[in-house]
Short mmCIF file of N, CA, C and O in Angstrom, two decimals:
data_model
loop_
_atom_site.label_atom_id
_atom_site.label_comp_id
_atom_site.label_asym_id
_atom_site.label_seq_id
_atom_site.Cartn_x
_atom_site.Cartn_y
_atom_site.Cartn_z
N MET A 989 4.53 1.20 -10.16
CA MET A 989 3.35 1.10 -9.36
C MET A 989 2.78 -0.31 -9.43
O MET A 989 2.47 -0.80 -10.51
N ILE A 990 2.70 -0.99 -8.32
CA ILE A 990 2.15 -2.34 -8.28
C ILE A 990 0.64 -2.25 -8.44
O ILE A 990 -0.05 -1.57 -7.69
N GLU A 991 0.13 -2.95 -9.46
CA GLU A 991 -1.30 -2.90 -9.74
C GLU A 991 -2.03 -4.11 -9.18
O GLU A 991 -3.16 -3.98 -8.72
N THR A 992 -1.42 -5.28 -9.26
CA THR A 992 -2.06 -6.48 -8.70
C THR A 992 -1.02 -7.35 -8.03
O THR A 992 0.14 -7.39 -8.44
N ARG A 993 -1.44 -8.04 -7.01
CA ARG A 993 -0.57 -8.96 -6.29
C ARG A 993 -1.43 -10.16 -5.89
O ARG A 993 -2.49 -10.00 -5.31
N HIS A 994 -0.96 -11.36 -6.23
CA HIS A 994 -1.66 -12.59 -5.87
C HIS A 994 -0.68 -13.52 -5.18
O HIS A 994 0.47 -13.66 -5.62
N ASN A 995 -1.13 -14.15 -4.11
CA ASN A 995 -0.30 -15.08 -3.37
C ASN A 995 -1.03 -16.41 -3.24
O ASN A 995 -2.25 -16.44 -3.09
N TYR A 996 -0.26 -17.47 -3.29
CA TYR A 996 -0.81 -18.81 -3.10
C TYR A 996 0.14 -19.56 -2.19
O TYR A 996 1.36 -19.49 -2.37
N GLY A 997 -0.38 -20.25 -1.22
CA GLY A 997 0.47 -21.03 -0.33
C GLY A 997 -0.09 -22.43 -0.14
O GLY A 997 -1.30 -22.62 -0.07
N ARG A 998 0.81 -23.40 -0.12
CA ARG A 998 0.45 -24.79 0.12
C ARG A 998 1.58 -25.41 0.92
O ARG A 998 2.71 -25.46 0.47
N HIS A 999 1.27 -25.89 2.11
CA HIS A 999 2.27 -26.44 3.02
C HIS A 999 3.41 -25.43 3.19
O HIS A 999 3.18 -24.34 3.67
N ASP A 1000 4.62 -25.77 2.76
CA ASP A 1000 5.74 -24.85 2.92
C ASP A 1000 6.09 -24.11 1.63
O ASP A 1000 7.13 -23.49 1.52
N THR A 1001 5.20 -24.16 0.63
CA THR A 1001 5.47 -23.52 -0.65
C THR A 1001 4.62 -22.27 -0.80
O THR A 1001 3.44 -22.26 -0.50
N VAL A 1002 5.27 -21.19 -1.28
CA VAL A 1002 4.57 -19.93 -1.52
C VAL A 1002 4.85 -19.49 -2.95
O VAL A 1002 5.98 -19.54 -3.42
N CYS A 1003 3.80 -19.07 -3.64
CA CYS A 1003 3.91 -18.55 -5.00
C CYS A 1003 3.37 -17.13 -4.99
O CYS A 1003 2.26 -16.88 -4.53
N ASP A 1004 4.16 -16.19 -5.50
CA ASP A 1004 3.75 -14.79 -5.61
C ASP A 1004 3.73 -14.39 -7.09
O ASP A 1004 4.68 -14.70 -7.81
N VAL A 1005 2.69 -13.73 -7.50
CA VAL A 1005 2.62 -13.15 -8.84
C VAL A 1005 2.25 -11.68 -8.67
O VAL A 1005 1.23 -11.36 -8.07
N ILE A 1006 3.10 -10.81 -9.19
CA ILE A 1006 2.89 -9.37 -9.04
C ILE A 1006 2.96 -8.73 -10.42
O ILE A 1006 3.86 -9.01 -11.21
N TYR A 1007 1.99 -7.87 -10.71
CA TYR A 1007 2.02 -7.08 -11.93
C TYR A 1007 2.34 -5.64 -11.56
O TYR A 1007 1.63 -5.02 -10.78
N ASP A 1008 3.45 -5.14 -12.09
CA ASP A 1008 3.92 -3.79 -11.76
C ASP A 1008 4.12 -3.02 -13.06
O ASP A 1008 5.08 -3.26 -13.79
N SER A 1009 3.22 -2.12 -13.35
CA SER A 1009 3.27 -1.37 -14.61
C SER A 1009 4.42 -0.36 -14.65
O SER A 1009 4.71 0.20 -15.70
N GLY A 1010 5.09 -0.14 -13.54
CA GLY A 1010 6.18 0.83 -13.50
C GLY A 1010 7.55 0.25 -13.81
O GLY A 1010 8.55 0.94 -13.67
N THR A 1011 7.62 -1.00 -14.25
CA THR A 1011 8.91 -1.62 -14.55
C THR A 1011 8.97 -2.07 -16.01
O THR A 1011 7.94 -2.17 -16.68
N ILE A 1012 10.18 -2.38 -16.48
CA ILE A 1012 10.37 -2.82 -17.87
C ILE A 1012 9.76 -4.20 -18.08
O ILE A 1012 9.12 -4.46 -19.09
N THR A 1013 9.98 -5.12 -17.14
CA THR A 1013 9.39 -6.46 -17.20
C THR A 1013 8.36 -6.54 -16.08
O THR A 1013 8.70 -6.87 -14.95
N PRO A 1014 7.11 -6.23 -16.38
CA PRO A 1014 6.14 -5.98 -15.34
C PRO A 1014 5.61 -7.18 -14.57
O PRO A 1014 4.95 -7.00 -13.56
N VAL A 1015 5.88 -8.39 -15.00
CA VAL A 1015 5.33 -9.54 -14.29
C VAL A 1015 6.43 -10.21 -13.48
O VAL A 1015 7.45 -10.63 -14.03
N TYR A 1016 6.23 -10.29 -12.17
CA TYR A 1016 7.18 -10.94 -11.26
C TYR A 1016 6.54 -12.24 -10.80
O TYR A 1016 5.39 -12.27 -10.38
N LEU A 1017 7.30 -13.34 -10.88
CA LEU A 1017 6.87 -14.63 -10.39
C LEU A 1017 7.89 -15.12 -9.39
O LEU A 1017 9.08 -15.22 -9.70
N GLY A 1018 7.46 -15.37 -8.17
CA GLY A 1018 8.34 -15.88 -7.13
C GLY A 1018 7.83 -17.21 -6.61
O GLY A 1018 6.64 -17.34 -6.32
N LEU A 1019 8.70 -18.19 -6.53
CA LEU A 1019 8.37 -19.52 -6.00
C LEU A 1019 9.33 -19.80 -4.86
O LEU A 1019 10.54 -19.77 -5.05
N HIS A 1020 8.81 -20.08 -3.68
CA HIS A 1020 9.64 -20.23 -2.51
C HIS A 1020 9.17 -21.41 -1.66
O HIS A 1020 7.97 -21.61 -1.50
N ASN A 1021 10.11 -22.18 -1.14
CA ASN A 1021 9.79 -23.17 -0.11
C ASN A 1021 10.89 -23.14 0.93
O ASN A 1021 11.75 -22.27 0.90
N ALA A 1022 10.88 -24.09 1.84
CA ALA A 1022 11.82 -24.05 2.96
C ALA A 1022 13.28 -24.17 2.53
O ALA A 1022 14.17 -23.68 3.21
N THR A 1023 13.54 -24.81 1.40
CA THR A 1023 14.94 -25.05 1.00
C THR A 1023 15.36 -24.34 -0.28
O THR A 1023 16.55 -24.22 -0.54
N GLU A 1024 14.40 -23.91 -1.10
CA GLU A 1024 14.75 -23.32 -2.39
C GLU A 1024 13.91 -22.08 -2.67
O GLU A 1024 12.82 -21.93 -2.12
N SER A 1025 14.44 -21.24 -3.55
CA SER A 1025 13.72 -20.04 -3.93
C SER A 1025 14.08 -19.70 -5.37
O SER A 1025 15.23 -19.82 -5.78
N ALA A 1026 13.08 -19.28 -6.14
CA ALA A 1026 13.32 -18.85 -7.52
C ALA A 1026 12.47 -17.63 -7.80
O ALA A 1026 11.31 -17.56 -7.37
N GLU A 1027 13.05 -16.66 -8.48
CA GLU A 1027 12.33 -15.44 -8.82
C GLU A 1027 12.56 -15.12 -10.29
O GLU A 1027 13.68 -15.27 -10.79
N PHE A 1028 11.50 -14.70 -10.96
CA PHE A 1028 11.57 -14.42 -12.38
C PHE A 1028 10.85 -13.11 -12.66
O PHE A 1028 9.79 -12.84 -12.12
N ASN A 1029 11.42 -12.32 -13.54
CA ASN A 1029 10.76 -11.14 -14.09
C ASN A 1029 10.46 -11.46 -15.54
O ASN A 1029 11.36 -11.80 -16.31
N ILE A 1030 9.18 -11.39 -15.91
CA ILE A 1030 8.74 -11.85 -17.23
C ILE A 1030 8.09 -10.69 -17.96
O ILE A 1030 7.26 -9.98 -17.40
N ASP A 1031 8.45 -10.53 -19.23
CA ASP A 1031 7.80 -9.52 -20.05
C ASP A 1031 6.37 -10.00 -20.35
O ASP A 1031 6.15 -11.16 -20.66
N ARG A 1032 5.43 -9.12 -20.25
CA ARG A 1032 4.02 -9.47 -20.46
C ARG A 1032 3.79 -10.09 -21.84
O ARG A 1032 2.93 -10.96 -22.00
N GLN A 1033 4.56 -9.70 -22.84
CA GLN A 1033 4.41 -10.27 -24.19
C GLN A 1033 4.77 -11.75 -24.22
O GLN A 1033 4.29 -12.48 -25.09
N ASP A 1034 5.61 -12.20 -23.30
CA ASP A 1034 6.03 -13.60 -23.28
C ASP A 1034 5.10 -14.51 -22.48
O ASP A 1034 5.22 -15.72 -22.54
N LEU A 1035 4.19 -13.94 -21.71
CA LEU A 1035 3.32 -14.74 -20.86
C LEU A 1035 2.49 -15.79 -21.59
O LEU A 1035 2.40 -16.92 -21.12
N PRO A 1036 1.86 -15.48 -22.73
CA PRO A 1036 1.08 -16.53 -23.41
C PRO A 1036 1.92 -17.76 -23.74
O PRO A 1036 1.46 -18.89 -23.57
N LYS A 1037 3.15 -17.57 -24.18
CA LYS A 1037 4.02 -18.70 -24.52
C LYS A 1037 4.43 -19.46 -23.26
O LYS A 1037 4.47 -20.70 -23.24
N VAL A 1038 4.74 -18.74 -22.18
CA VAL A 1038 5.11 -19.38 -20.92
C VAL A 1038 3.95 -20.24 -20.41
O VAL A 1038 4.13 -21.39 -20.00
N ILE A 1039 2.73 -19.69 -20.45
CA ILE A 1039 1.55 -20.44 -20.01
C ILE A 1039 1.33 -21.66 -20.90
O ILE A 1039 1.03 -22.75 -20.41
N GLU A 1040 1.50 -21.51 -22.20
CA GLU A 1040 1.36 -22.63 -23.13
C GLU A 1040 2.37 -23.74 -22.81
O GLU A 1040 2.03 -24.92 -22.78
N MET A 1041 3.60 -23.36 -22.52
CA MET A 1041 4.65 -24.35 -22.22
C MET A 1041 4.39 -25.05 -20.89
O MET A 1041 4.58 -26.27 -20.79
N LEU A 1042 3.93 -24.31 -19.88
CA LEU A 1042 3.60 -24.93 -18.60
C LEU A 1042 2.43 -25.90 -18.74
O LEU A 1042 2.44 -27.00 -18.19
N THR A 1043 1.43 -25.51 -19.50
CA THR A 1043 0.27 -26.37 -19.73
C THR A 1043 0.68 -27.65 -20.45
O THR A 1043 0.24 -28.75 -20.06
N ALA A 1044 1.54 -27.55 -21.44
CA ALA A 1044 2.00 -28.73 -22.17
C ALA A 1044 2.82 -29.65 -21.27
O ALA A 1044 2.68 -30.87 -21.32
N ALA A 1045 3.67 -29.06 -20.43
CA ALA A 1045 4.49 -29.87 -19.53
C ALA A 1045 3.62 -30.62 -18.53
O ALA A 1045 3.85 -31.80 -18.24
N LEU A 1046 2.60 -29.94 -18.00
CA LEU A 1046 1.70 -30.60 -17.05
C LEU A 1046 0.87 -31.69 -17.71
O LEU A 1046 0.66 -32.76 -17.14
N ALA A 1047 0.40 -31.44 -18.92
CA ALA A 1047 -0.41 -32.42 -19.64
C ALA A 1047 0.40 -33.68 -19.98
O ALA A 1047 -0.12 -34.79 -19.95
N ALA A 1048 1.69 -33.50 -20.27
CA ALA A 1048 2.55 -34.63 -20.62
C ALA A 1048 2.83 -35.52 -19.42
O ALA A 1048 3.21 -36.68 -19.60
N ASN A 1049 2.65 -35.00 -18.24
CA ASN A 1049 2.99 -35.77 -17.03
C ASN A 1049 1.76 -36.17 -16.21
O ASN A 1049 1.85 -36.40 -15.03
N ARG A 1050 0.61 -36.25 -16.84
CA ARG A 1050 -0.61 -36.67 -16.13
C ARG A 1050 -0.80 -38.14 -16.24
O ARG A 1050 -0.48 -38.84 -17.05
#
């Protein structure tokens, strides 16, 4: 059962985040643009570490 769905779009890029409590890995992250597409299913327990790593990567490149 999908509980939340968030979409973000900028120019030709679309980001989808879906939380589905009815699956084993309930967090779906989809990144799509005109030439490439990537989809990930992430376990909710791993999200804090993923967010920490993304934040560190962004901070290192400012």
